[in-house]
Amino acid sequence: MSALNNKRILIGISGGIAAYKTAEFARALIKNGAEVRVCMTKAATEFITPLTLQALTGNPVHSELLDPAAEAAMGHIELARWADLIMIAPASADLIARLANGHANDLLSTICLATETPIHIAPAMNRLMWSNAATQNNCKTLSQRGYTLHGPAEGEQACGETGAGRMLEAQELADIVIAVFNDEVQSKPLFGKTVLITAGPTREAIDPVRYISNRSSGKMGYAIAEAAQSLGADVQLVSGPVALEAPNKVTRSLVESASQMHDKTMNLAESADIFIATAAVADYSPANIADQKIKKEVDAENVNKNPELTLALQTNKDILSDVSHAFPNLFSVGFAAETENLIKNAQAKLQRKKLDMIVANQVGENKGFDKDTNQIEIIWHDGQLSLPEQDKKLLAIELMKVITERFSSSTLQR
Ligand code: CTP
C-alpha cells in the first residue's frame, strides 16, 4: 500500500524562484498515493503556471479569493476543511509576514486562517531576508501558533549568494509528509496489532439453490472493523454474505457457510491479537446437502404427495469457542444476542466460551438485527459497562475504545 493512500494534501505556493521545485514535490506526493490540490498566490503564478500544477495534480488550481466559479466548485472554507495537511512551499518572506499577522487578503492566507488542519511551511528566500530579525520573529510567532517549519537549507542561492535560504528539495519535502503520517499512524493505540473480526450471517446450503440463513446485516461487525482500523490496527474481516462494501484499508475474506467461516477464522487467528466474533453463525446446518434441487412430488391434480419435509440438521462448530480455546493468548470478544435474561445469559457465555469480554444486546421486538442503532452491555470478568442506544457506527467506536483499554491492561498483566 502506498504511504499516502487516501491522504489529501493542499500545497500552497507563494512567489519565489523555488516554486519550480514544487511541481516535483506535487508529483512525489501523487506517486505515493496522495490526492493533491494546489493554491497559489498571485506572485507564485509569475514563477510557475497554474496549468503545470493542474496537469500534474489532475485538479483545478485555486488562486482567487473572490472567484464565483471556483467558490461554486470548492469554496475556500471547504478547501480549508478538505485537507489532511497543508504544505506551503515555497513560503516567501512576504507570505510568512502576512500569516504571522493574521492577514486574509488572498486565498492562501485566508485558508490558513480558516483551517484546523496542520500547516507546514518550507521557507525559501535570499539569505539576508531569512536572517532578518523581522522574518525570524515572524517564524517564531508561526511556530508558537503550531505551524511546523522545514528548512531552509544552506547553499548556493538563485540570487548568486551562498547561505541559508534555499527551499528543501522536492523529495525531502515528500519524505517529511510521509513521516508525518507514519508518526500519526504509529502513535495510534492499536498500531502493529491485528484485529480479527467475523461478521454477517452464514448460509447453510440445503441443495444447490436453497439455504438456511438469518437476518444479520453485518452492520455492527463492519462498523467495528472500521473503528478498529481507525485506531491503527491491521484488520482482517471474515464476512458472510452481506450487502456492504469492505471498509477502507480492511482486508476482507468472503465466506458462505459456518464451516468455511470456521476454517478461515482459525487460520487467521494464529497471527491475530484481538478476536471479535460479531457474526450470526448458524448453529445448525443440513446434515446432507442434496446434489440436485429437491423436487416436490405431485400427482396429476398437482397435489403434493409429501406435504411435509423434514430436514435433518447437524450442529456447527462454535467458531468463537474453538478460537478462544486454541489461542489462549488472543484477547477474545464475543457477542450475545438474547431475547431474555440478558446479563445472566451473557455472563454464562463469557465463562463457557472462555472469553475476555462479551457484548450483550437485546434482540427481538424490533431491536438488534438489520437496524442502524443498537444498545449494548459490555461485560468482562471484573467489570461491566452499559452503552446507550445509538447509531451502530458511533457505538462501534465507543466499543472499540473499551476493547482497546481492556486489551492493553490485559497484555500488561500477561
Ligand atoms: N458464535 C460462533 N460460532 C457459532 C455460534 C456462535 O462464533 N457456531 C459466536 C457468535 O459470533 C457470538 C457468540 O458466539 O459472538 C454468541 O453466539 P450465540 O449464538 O448468541 O450463542 P450460542 O452459544 O449459540 O447460544 P444460544 O444460541 O443458545 O444463545
Short mmCIF file of C-alpha atoms and ligand atoms in Angstrom, two decimals:
data_model
loop_
_atom_site.label_atom_id
_atom_site.label_comp_id
_atom_site.label_asym_id
_atom_site.label_seq_id
_atom_site.Cartn_x
_atom_site.Cartn_y
_atom_site.Cartn_z
CA MET A 1 0.00 0.00 0.00
CA SER A 2 1.27 3.48 -0.83
CA ALA A 3 2.42 5.61 2.09
CA LEU A 4 -0.03 8.43 1.38
CA ASN A 5 -3.07 6.46 0.23
CA ASN A 6 -6.29 8.43 0.79
CA LYS A 7 -4.36 11.41 2.16
CA ARG A 8 -5.45 14.84 0.99
CA ILE A 9 -2.70 17.37 0.75
CA LEU A 10 -3.12 21.01 -0.08
CA ILE A 11 0.04 22.62 -1.43
CA GLY A 12 0.29 26.38 -1.03
CA ILE A 13 2.71 28.14 -3.36
CA SER A 14 3.87 31.71 -2.84
CA GLY A 15 6.12 33.83 -5.07
CA GLY A 16 9.66 32.55 -5.23
CA ILE A 17 12.02 31.01 -7.75
CA ALA A 18 11.93 27.73 -5.75
CA ALA A 19 8.33 27.29 -7.00
CA TYR A 20 9.74 25.20 -9.85
CA LYS A 21 10.66 22.50 -7.30
CA THR A 22 7.06 22.38 -6.09
CA ALA A 23 5.94 20.71 -9.31
CA GLU A 24 8.29 17.80 -8.47
CA PHE A 25 7.02 17.81 -4.89
CA ALA A 26 3.41 17.51 -6.09
CA ARG A 27 4.41 14.60 -8.34
CA ALA A 28 6.19 12.79 -5.50
CA LEU A 29 3.08 13.09 -3.28
CA ILE A 30 0.84 11.75 -6.03
CA LYS A 31 3.25 8.89 -6.71
CA ASN A 32 2.83 7.92 -3.06
CA GLY A 33 -0.94 7.79 -3.38
CA ALA A 34 -1.95 11.27 -2.13
CA GLU A 35 -4.70 13.41 -3.57
CA VAL A 36 -3.24 16.85 -4.15
CA ARG A 37 -4.79 20.27 -4.63
CA VAL A 38 -2.86 23.46 -5.15
CA CYS A 39 -3.48 27.03 -4.03
CA MET A 40 -1.21 29.71 -5.49
CA THR A 41 -0.68 33.35 -4.60
CA LYS A 42 -0.71 35.84 -7.46
CA ALA A 43 3.07 36.23 -7.20
CA ALA A 44 3.52 32.44 -7.45
CA THR A 45 1.81 32.40 -10.85
CA GLU A 46 4.65 34.64 -12.13
CA PHE A 47 7.11 31.82 -11.41
CA ILE A 48 5.18 28.71 -12.42
CA THR A 49 1.95 28.41 -14.37
CA PRO A 50 -1.23 27.09 -12.73
CA LEU A 51 -1.62 24.91 -15.83
CA THR A 52 1.53 22.95 -14.93
CA LEU A 53 0.17 22.18 -11.47
CA GLN A 54 -3.29 21.45 -12.81
CA ALA A 55 -1.88 18.95 -15.30
CA LEU A 56 0.25 17.27 -12.63
CA THR A 57 -2.43 17.01 -9.96
CA GLY A 58 -5.46 16.48 -12.18
CA ASN A 59 -7.30 19.17 -10.19
CA PRO A 60 -8.00 22.83 -10.94
CA VAL A 61 -5.60 25.20 -9.23
CA HIS A 62 -7.08 27.67 -6.75
CA SER A 63 -5.81 31.22 -6.63
CA GLU A 64 -8.66 33.74 -6.47
CA LEU A 65 -10.33 34.57 -3.19
CA LEU A 66 -13.38 36.03 -4.87
CA ASP A 67 -13.89 33.75 -7.85
CA PRO A 68 -17.58 32.77 -8.05
CA ALA A 69 -16.84 29.82 -10.36
CA ALA A 70 -14.14 28.40 -8.07
CA GLU A 71 -16.24 29.04 -4.96
CA ALA A 72 -19.13 27.13 -6.51
CA ALA A 73 -16.88 24.10 -7.16
CA MET A 74 -14.97 24.15 -3.87
CA GLY A 75 -15.12 27.26 -1.73
CA HIS A 76 -12.22 28.41 0.41
CA ILE A 77 -13.81 27.08 3.59
CA GLU A 78 -14.39 23.67 2.01
CA LEU A 79 -10.82 23.66 0.72
CA ALA A 80 -9.59 24.51 4.22
CA ARG A 81 -11.61 21.57 5.61
CA TRP A 82 -10.75 19.20 2.78
CA ALA A 83 -7.03 18.93 3.51
CA ASP A 84 -5.42 16.46 5.94
CA LEU A 85 -2.23 18.50 5.73
CA ILE A 86 -1.21 21.83 4.22
CA MET A 87 2.34 22.35 2.97
CA ILE A 88 3.32 25.81 1.81
CA ALA A 89 6.35 25.50 -0.44
CA PRO A 90 7.94 27.87 -1.12
CA ALA A 91 6.88 30.19 1.69
CA SER A 92 8.18 33.65 0.85
CA ALA A 93 9.19 36.28 3.44
CA ASP A 94 6.08 38.24 2.49
CA LEU A 95 3.69 35.31 2.94
CA ILE A 96 5.30 34.40 6.27
CA ALA A 97 4.82 38.01 7.42
CA ARG A 98 1.19 38.04 6.32
CA LEU A 99 0.48 34.71 8.06
CA ALA A 100 2.21 35.89 11.25
CA ASN A 101 -0.03 38.96 11.26
CA GLY A 102 -3.21 37.03 10.54
CA HIS A 103 -3.93 38.63 7.17
CA ALA A 104 -6.69 37.28 4.96
CA ASN A 105 -6.04 39.29 1.82
CA ASP A 106 -5.71 36.43 -0.63
CA LEU A 107 -6.95 32.85 -0.90
CA LEU A 108 -3.89 31.15 0.64
CA SER A 109 -3.70 33.39 3.72
CA THR A 110 -7.48 33.10 4.17
CA ILE A 111 -7.33 29.29 4.05
CA CYS A 112 -4.57 29.31 6.65
CA LEU A 113 -6.77 31.37 8.98
CA ALA A 114 -9.84 29.25 8.30
CA THR A 115 -8.37 25.79 8.87
CA GLU A 116 -7.73 23.45 11.77
CA THR A 117 -5.51 21.29 9.56
CA PRO A 118 -1.82 21.17 10.50
CA ILE A 119 0.14 23.69 8.42
CA HIS A 120 3.74 23.04 7.37
CA ILE A 121 5.88 25.63 5.67
CA ALA A 122 9.09 25.41 3.67
CA PRO A 123 10.59 28.91 3.62
CA ALA A 124 12.67 29.99 0.62
CA MET A 125 14.28 33.42 0.22
CA ASN A 126 17.53 35.31 0.00
CA ARG A 127 19.82 34.59 2.98
CA LEU A 128 19.64 38.18 4.31
CA MET A 129 15.86 38.23 4.09
CA TRP A 130 15.86 34.94 6.02
CA SER A 131 18.23 36.11 8.76
CA ASN A 132 16.47 39.45 9.10
CA ALA A 133 15.02 39.86 12.60
CA ALA A 134 11.57 40.59 11.15
CA THR A 135 11.44 37.25 9.32
CA GLN A 136 12.93 35.39 12.29
CA ASN A 137 10.31 36.92 14.61
CA ASN A 138 7.50 36.05 12.21
CA CYS A 139 8.73 32.44 12.02
CA LYS A 140 8.89 32.26 15.81
CA THR A 141 5.31 33.53 16.00
CA LEU A 142 4.14 30.91 13.50
CA SER A 143 5.94 28.08 15.36
CA GLN A 144 4.31 29.17 18.60
CA ARG A 145 0.93 29.01 16.86
CA GLY A 146 1.50 25.41 15.78
CA TYR A 147 2.95 25.83 12.28
CA THR A 148 5.81 23.45 11.51
CA LEU A 149 8.76 24.92 9.62
CA HIS A 150 11.07 22.85 7.45
CA GLY A 151 14.38 24.30 6.36
CA PRO A 152 15.55 26.42 4.73
CA ALA A 153 18.73 24.65 3.68
CA GLU A 154 22.14 26.26 3.25
CA GLY A 155 23.79 26.52 -0.13
CA GLU A 156 24.09 28.40 -3.33
CA GLN A 157 21.08 30.60 -3.99
CA ALA A 158 19.38 31.66 -7.20
CA CYS A 159 20.43 35.25 -6.50
CA GLY A 160 24.09 34.17 -6.61
CA GLU A 161 24.71 34.41 -2.86
CA THR A 162 25.53 31.48 -0.57
CA GLY A 163 23.85 30.89 2.79
CA ALA A 164 20.63 29.73 4.49
CA GLY A 165 17.53 30.34 2.42
CA ARG A 166 17.22 27.52 -0.12
CA MET A 167 13.96 25.61 -0.09
CA LEU A 168 14.31 21.91 0.79
CA GLU A 169 14.38 19.58 -2.20
CA ALA A 170 11.11 18.11 -3.50
CA GLN A 171 11.94 14.59 -2.30
CA GLU A 172 12.94 15.85 1.15
CA LEU A 173 9.58 17.59 1.47
CA ALA A 174 7.72 14.49 0.30
CA ASP A 175 9.63 12.37 2.86
CA ILE A 176 8.60 14.84 5.58
CA VAL A 177 4.93 14.50 4.63
CA ILE A 178 5.22 10.68 4.63
CA ALA A 179 6.94 10.77 8.04
CA VAL A 180 4.18 13.00 9.46
CA PHE A 181 1.52 10.46 8.51
CA ASN A 182 3.66 7.50 9.63
CA ASP A 183 4.13 9.09 13.05
CA GLU A 184 0.40 9.71 13.22
CA VAL A 185 -0.34 6.05 12.48
CA GLN A 186 2.37 4.79 14.83
CA SER A 187 1.00 6.80 17.72
CA LYS A 188 -2.40 5.14 17.40
CA PRO A 189 -3.23 2.72 20.24
CA LEU A 190 -3.66 -0.40 18.06
CA PHE A 191 -0.71 0.24 15.75
CA GLY A 192 1.07 -3.05 14.98
CA LYS A 193 -1.85 -5.13 16.30
CA THR A 194 -4.06 -7.36 14.21
CA VAL A 195 -7.76 -7.42 14.92
CA LEU A 196 -9.72 -10.36 13.50
CA ILE A 197 -13.48 -9.90 13.15
CA THR A 198 -16.26 -12.22 11.98
CA ALA A 199 -19.37 -10.52 10.64
CA GLY A 200 -22.68 -11.09 8.92
CA PRO A 201 -24.79 -14.20 8.61
CA THR A 202 -23.78 -17.60 7.29
CA ARG A 203 -25.64 -19.58 4.63
CA GLU A 204 -26.10 -23.29 5.14
CA ALA A 205 -26.89 -25.00 1.87
CA ILE A 206 -29.87 -27.34 1.64
CA ASP A 207 -29.45 -28.01 -2.07
CA PRO A 208 -27.78 -26.08 -4.92
CA VAL A 209 -30.39 -23.28 -4.77
CA ARG A 210 -31.67 -23.15 -1.19
CA TYR A 211 -30.11 -22.33 2.11
CA ILE A 212 -30.81 -21.61 5.79
CA SER A 213 -29.68 -18.19 6.95
CA ASN A 214 -30.68 -15.34 9.28
CA ARG A 215 -31.43 -11.61 9.24
CA SER A 216 -27.97 -10.36 10.26
CA SER A 217 -26.96 -7.35 8.12
CA GLY A 218 -23.30 -7.33 9.18
CA LYS A 219 -23.58 -3.60 10.01
CA MET A 220 -22.24 -3.91 13.55
CA GLY A 221 -19.27 -6.06 12.55
CA TYR A 222 -18.38 -3.79 9.63
CA ALA A 223 -18.63 -0.70 11.86
CA ILE A 224 -16.32 -2.38 14.39
CA ALA A 225 -13.85 -3.22 11.59
CA GLU A 226 -13.81 0.44 10.55
CA ALA A 227 -13.38 1.62 14.14
CA ALA A 228 -10.50 -0.82 14.77
CA GLN A 229 -8.80 0.36 11.57
CA SER A 230 -9.10 3.99 12.64
CA LEU A 231 -7.34 3.06 15.91
CA GLY A 232 -4.36 1.92 13.82
CA ALA A 233 -4.98 -1.86 13.72
CA ASP A 234 -4.48 -4.17 10.76
CA VAL A 235 -7.99 -5.54 10.37
CA GLN A 236 -8.95 -8.95 9.00
CA LEU A 237 -12.67 -9.22 8.39
CA VAL A 238 -14.18 -12.65 7.74
CA SER A 239 -17.63 -11.95 6.39
CA GLY A 240 -20.67 -13.92 5.43
CA PRO A 241 -22.84 -12.67 2.53
CA VAL A 242 -23.90 -9.05 3.17
CA ALA A 243 -24.80 -6.04 1.06
CA LEU A 244 -21.93 -3.92 2.43
CA GLU A 245 -18.68 -2.71 0.86
CA ALA A 246 -15.44 -3.66 2.63
CA PRO A 247 -14.37 -0.69 4.78
CA ASN A 248 -11.33 1.22 3.61
CA LYS A 249 -7.97 -0.46 4.36
CA VAL A 250 -9.65 -3.52 5.86
CA THR A 251 -8.77 -6.95 4.45
CA ARG A 252 -11.96 -8.89 3.84
CA SER A 253 -12.36 -12.63 3.25
CA LEU A 254 -15.82 -13.54 1.98
CA VAL A 255 -17.25 -16.89 3.05
CA GLU A 256 -20.65 -18.52 2.87
CA SER A 257 -21.09 -21.34 5.35
CA ALA A 258 -20.30 -21.63 9.06
CA SER A 259 -17.77 -24.31 8.22
CA GLN A 260 -15.95 -22.01 5.74
CA MET A 261 -16.03 -19.19 8.30
CA HIS A 262 -14.63 -21.57 10.92
CA ASP A 263 -11.68 -22.65 8.76
CA LYS A 264 -10.80 -19.16 7.55
CA THR A 265 -11.04 -17.69 11.06
CA MET A 266 -8.95 -20.45 12.68
CA ASN A 267 -6.32 -19.82 10.04
CA LEU A 268 -6.17 -16.07 10.59
CA ALA A 269 -6.39 -16.31 14.40
CA GLU A 270 -2.82 -17.55 14.54
CA SER A 271 -1.46 -14.09 13.76
CA ALA A 272 -4.15 -12.00 15.46
CA ASP A 273 -4.01 -10.12 18.78
CA ILE A 274 -7.71 -9.44 19.26
CA PHE A 275 -10.64 -11.55 18.03
CA ILE A 276 -14.15 -10.11 17.90
CA ALA A 277 -16.92 -12.53 16.92
CA THR A 278 -19.87 -10.48 15.71
CA ALA A 279 -21.08 -12.98 13.11
CA ALA A 280 -24.51 -14.52 13.45
CA VAL A 281 -23.24 -18.01 12.75
CA ALA A 282 -25.87 -20.63 12.06
CA ASP A 283 -25.88 -23.08 14.95
CA TYR A 284 -27.06 -25.91 12.67
CA SER A 285 -26.62 -26.91 9.05
CA PRO A 286 -28.32 -29.59 6.93
CA ALA A 287 -26.75 -32.97 7.66
CA ASN A 288 -26.80 -33.77 3.95
CA ILE A 289 -26.67 -31.25 1.12
CA ALA A 290 -28.69 -32.53 -1.84
CA ASP A 291 -26.64 -32.64 -5.05
CA GLN A 292 -29.64 -31.59 -7.12
CA LYS A 293 -32.52 -29.26 -6.43
CA ILE A 294 -35.03 -31.01 -4.11
CA LYS A 295 -38.24 -31.51 -6.10
CA LYS A 296 -41.82 -31.80 -4.92
CA GLU A 297 -43.61 -35.00 -5.83
CA VAL A 298 -47.00 -34.02 -7.22
CA ASP A 299 -49.85 -36.12 -8.52
CA ALA A 300 -51.95 -35.50 -11.66
CA GLU A 301 -54.02 -32.89 -9.77
CA ASN A 302 -50.86 -31.06 -8.72
CA VAL A 303 -51.27 -32.14 -5.09
CA ASN A 304 -48.01 -32.61 -3.21
CA LYS A 305 -47.65 -36.28 -2.31
CA ASN A 306 -45.25 -35.39 0.54
CA PRO A 307 -46.86 -32.38 2.22
CA GLU A 308 -44.23 -32.40 4.98
CA LEU A 309 -40.48 -32.29 4.52
CA THR A 310 -38.13 -32.99 7.39
CA LEU A 311 -34.62 -31.62 7.22
CA ALA A 312 -32.02 -33.36 9.35
CA LEU A 313 -29.68 -30.77 10.88
CA GLN A 314 -26.29 -31.19 12.47
CA THR A 315 -24.56 -28.87 14.96
CA ASN A 316 -22.00 -26.48 13.54
CA LYS A 317 -18.69 -25.92 15.25
CA ASP A 318 -18.59 -22.92 17.57
CA ILE A 319 -16.04 -20.63 15.92
CA LEU A 320 -15.64 -18.30 18.89
CA SER A 321 -15.19 -21.08 21.42
CA ASP A 322 -12.78 -23.04 19.19
CA VAL A 323 -10.64 -19.94 18.57
CA SER A 324 -10.51 -18.85 22.22
CA HIS A 325 -9.58 -22.36 23.38
CA ALA A 326 -6.97 -22.90 20.65
CA PHE A 327 -5.35 -19.46 21.15
CA PRO A 328 -5.45 -18.65 24.88
CA ASN A 329 -3.31 -15.53 24.45
CA LEU A 330 -5.70 -13.99 21.98
CA PHE A 331 -7.99 -11.35 23.51
CA SER A 332 -11.38 -12.82 22.59
CA VAL A 333 -14.61 -10.87 22.50
CA GLY A 334 -17.99 -12.49 21.89
CA PHE A 335 -21.46 -11.16 21.23
CA ALA A 336 -24.56 -12.44 22.90
CA ALA A 337 -27.87 -11.69 21.26
CA GLU A 338 -30.55 -12.54 23.78
CA THR A 339 -34.31 -12.22 23.99
CA GLU A 340 -34.40 -12.70 27.81
CA ASN A 341 -32.13 -12.75 30.89
CA LEU A 342 -29.58 -10.64 29.00
CA ILE A 343 -26.85 -10.26 31.63
CA LYS A 344 -27.17 -13.74 33.13
CA ASN A 345 -27.03 -15.50 29.76
CA ALA A 346 -24.16 -13.31 28.59
CA GLN A 347 -22.14 -13.99 31.74
CA ALA A 348 -22.65 -17.73 31.26
CA LYS A 349 -21.36 -17.45 27.67
CA LEU A 350 -18.35 -15.45 28.85
CA GLN A 351 -17.33 -18.36 31.10
CA ARG A 352 -18.37 -21.20 28.80
CA LYS A 353 -16.64 -19.83 25.71
CA LYS A 354 -13.52 -18.77 27.70
CA LEU A 355 -13.74 -15.11 26.66
CA ASP A 356 -12.09 -11.91 27.85
CA MET A 357 -15.21 -9.89 27.16
CA ILE A 358 -18.77 -10.29 25.96
CA VAL A 359 -21.05 -7.72 24.37
CA ALA A 360 -24.68 -8.40 25.15
CA ASN A 361 -27.61 -6.98 23.28
CA GLN A 362 -31.32 -7.49 23.45
CA VAL A 363 -32.89 -8.81 20.24
CA GLY A 364 -36.47 -9.21 19.15
CA GLU A 365 -39.25 -6.59 19.45
CA ASN A 366 -37.73 -4.52 16.67
CA LYS A 367 -34.25 -4.50 18.24
CA GLY A 368 -30.83 -5.61 17.04
CA PHE A 369 -30.74 -7.31 13.66
CA ASP A 370 -30.84 -5.25 10.49
CA LYS A 371 -31.23 -1.96 12.37
CA ASP A 372 -28.96 1.10 12.25
CA THR A 373 -28.94 1.54 16.03
CA ASN A 374 -28.13 -0.74 18.92
CA GLN A 375 -27.76 -0.69 22.70
CA ILE A 376 -25.19 -2.88 24.42
CA GLU A 377 -23.91 -4.11 27.75
CA ILE A 378 -20.19 -4.82 27.82
CA ILE A 379 -19.21 -7.44 30.38
CA TRP A 380 -15.75 -8.64 31.37
CA HIS A 381 -14.51 -10.68 34.34
CA ASP A 382 -14.34 -7.85 36.85
CA GLY A 383 -16.37 -5.11 35.27
CA GLN A 384 -19.37 -4.08 33.23
CA LEU A 385 -20.34 -1.04 31.17
CA SER A 386 -23.59 -0.03 29.57
CA LEU A 387 -23.60 1.93 26.29
CA PRO A 388 -26.90 3.66 25.46
CA GLU A 389 -28.87 3.19 22.22
CA GLN A 390 -27.09 4.96 19.37
CA ASP A 391 -26.03 4.63 15.74
CA LYS A 392 -24.05 1.40 15.20
CA LYS A 393 -21.07 3.35 13.82
CA LEU A 394 -20.81 5.53 16.95
CA LEU A 395 -21.42 2.53 19.16
CA ALA A 396 -18.63 0.63 17.40
CA ILE A 397 -16.18 3.47 18.08
CA GLU A 398 -17.10 3.51 21.80
CA LEU A 399 -16.92 -0.28 21.99
CA MET A 400 -13.50 -0.41 20.27
CA LYS A 401 -12.18 2.12 22.81
CA VAL A 402 -13.30 -0.14 25.67
CA ILE A 403 -11.85 -3.25 23.97
CA THR A 404 -8.54 -1.41 23.40
CA GLU A 405 -8.38 -0.35 27.07
CA ARG A 406 -9.13 -3.86 28.38
CA PHE A 407 -6.76 -5.45 25.84
CA SER A 408 -3.93 -3.08 26.83
CA SER A 409 -4.35 -3.70 30.55
CA SER A 410 -4.62 -7.48 29.98
CA THR A 411 -1.38 -7.55 27.94
CA LEU A 412 0.34 -5.64 30.77
CA GLN A 413 -0.76 -8.38 33.20
CA ARG A 414 0.36 -11.25 30.97
N1 CTP B 1 -20.60 -17.94 17.56
C1 CTP B 1 -19.61 -18.53 16.80
N2 CTP B 1 -19.84 -19.72 16.17
C2 CTP B 1 -21.02 -20.36 16.32
C3 CTP B 1 -22.04 -19.75 17.07
C4 CTP B 1 -21.80 -18.56 17.69
O1 CTP B 1 -18.53 -17.96 16.68
N3 CTP B 1 -21.19 -21.51 15.71
C5 CTP B 1 -20.32 -16.68 18.26
C6 CTP B 1 -21.11 -15.50 17.78
O2 CTP B 1 -20.40 -14.82 16.76
C7 CTP B 1 -21.23 -14.68 19.04
C8 CTP B 1 -21.26 -15.67 20.14
O3 CTP B 1 -20.69 -16.86 19.58
O4 CTP B 1 -20.08 -13.88 19.26
C9 CTP B 1 -22.62 -15.95 20.73
O5 CTP B 1 -23.41 -16.65 19.85
P1 CTP B 1 -24.90 -17.14 20.22
O6 CTP B 1 -25.45 -17.85 19.06
O7 CTP B 1 -25.67 -16.00 20.74
O8 CTP B 1 -24.61 -18.08 21.41
P2 CTP B 1 -24.78 -19.61 21.50
O9 CTP B 1 -23.58 -20.09 22.22
O10 CTP B 1 -25.06 -20.20 20.17
O11 CTP B 1 -26.01 -19.77 22.46
P3 CTP B 1 -27.60 -19.67 22.16
O12 CTP B 1 -27.80 -19.85 20.69
O13 CTP B 1 -28.14 -20.71 22.98
O14 CTP B 1 -28.00 -18.30 22.62
#
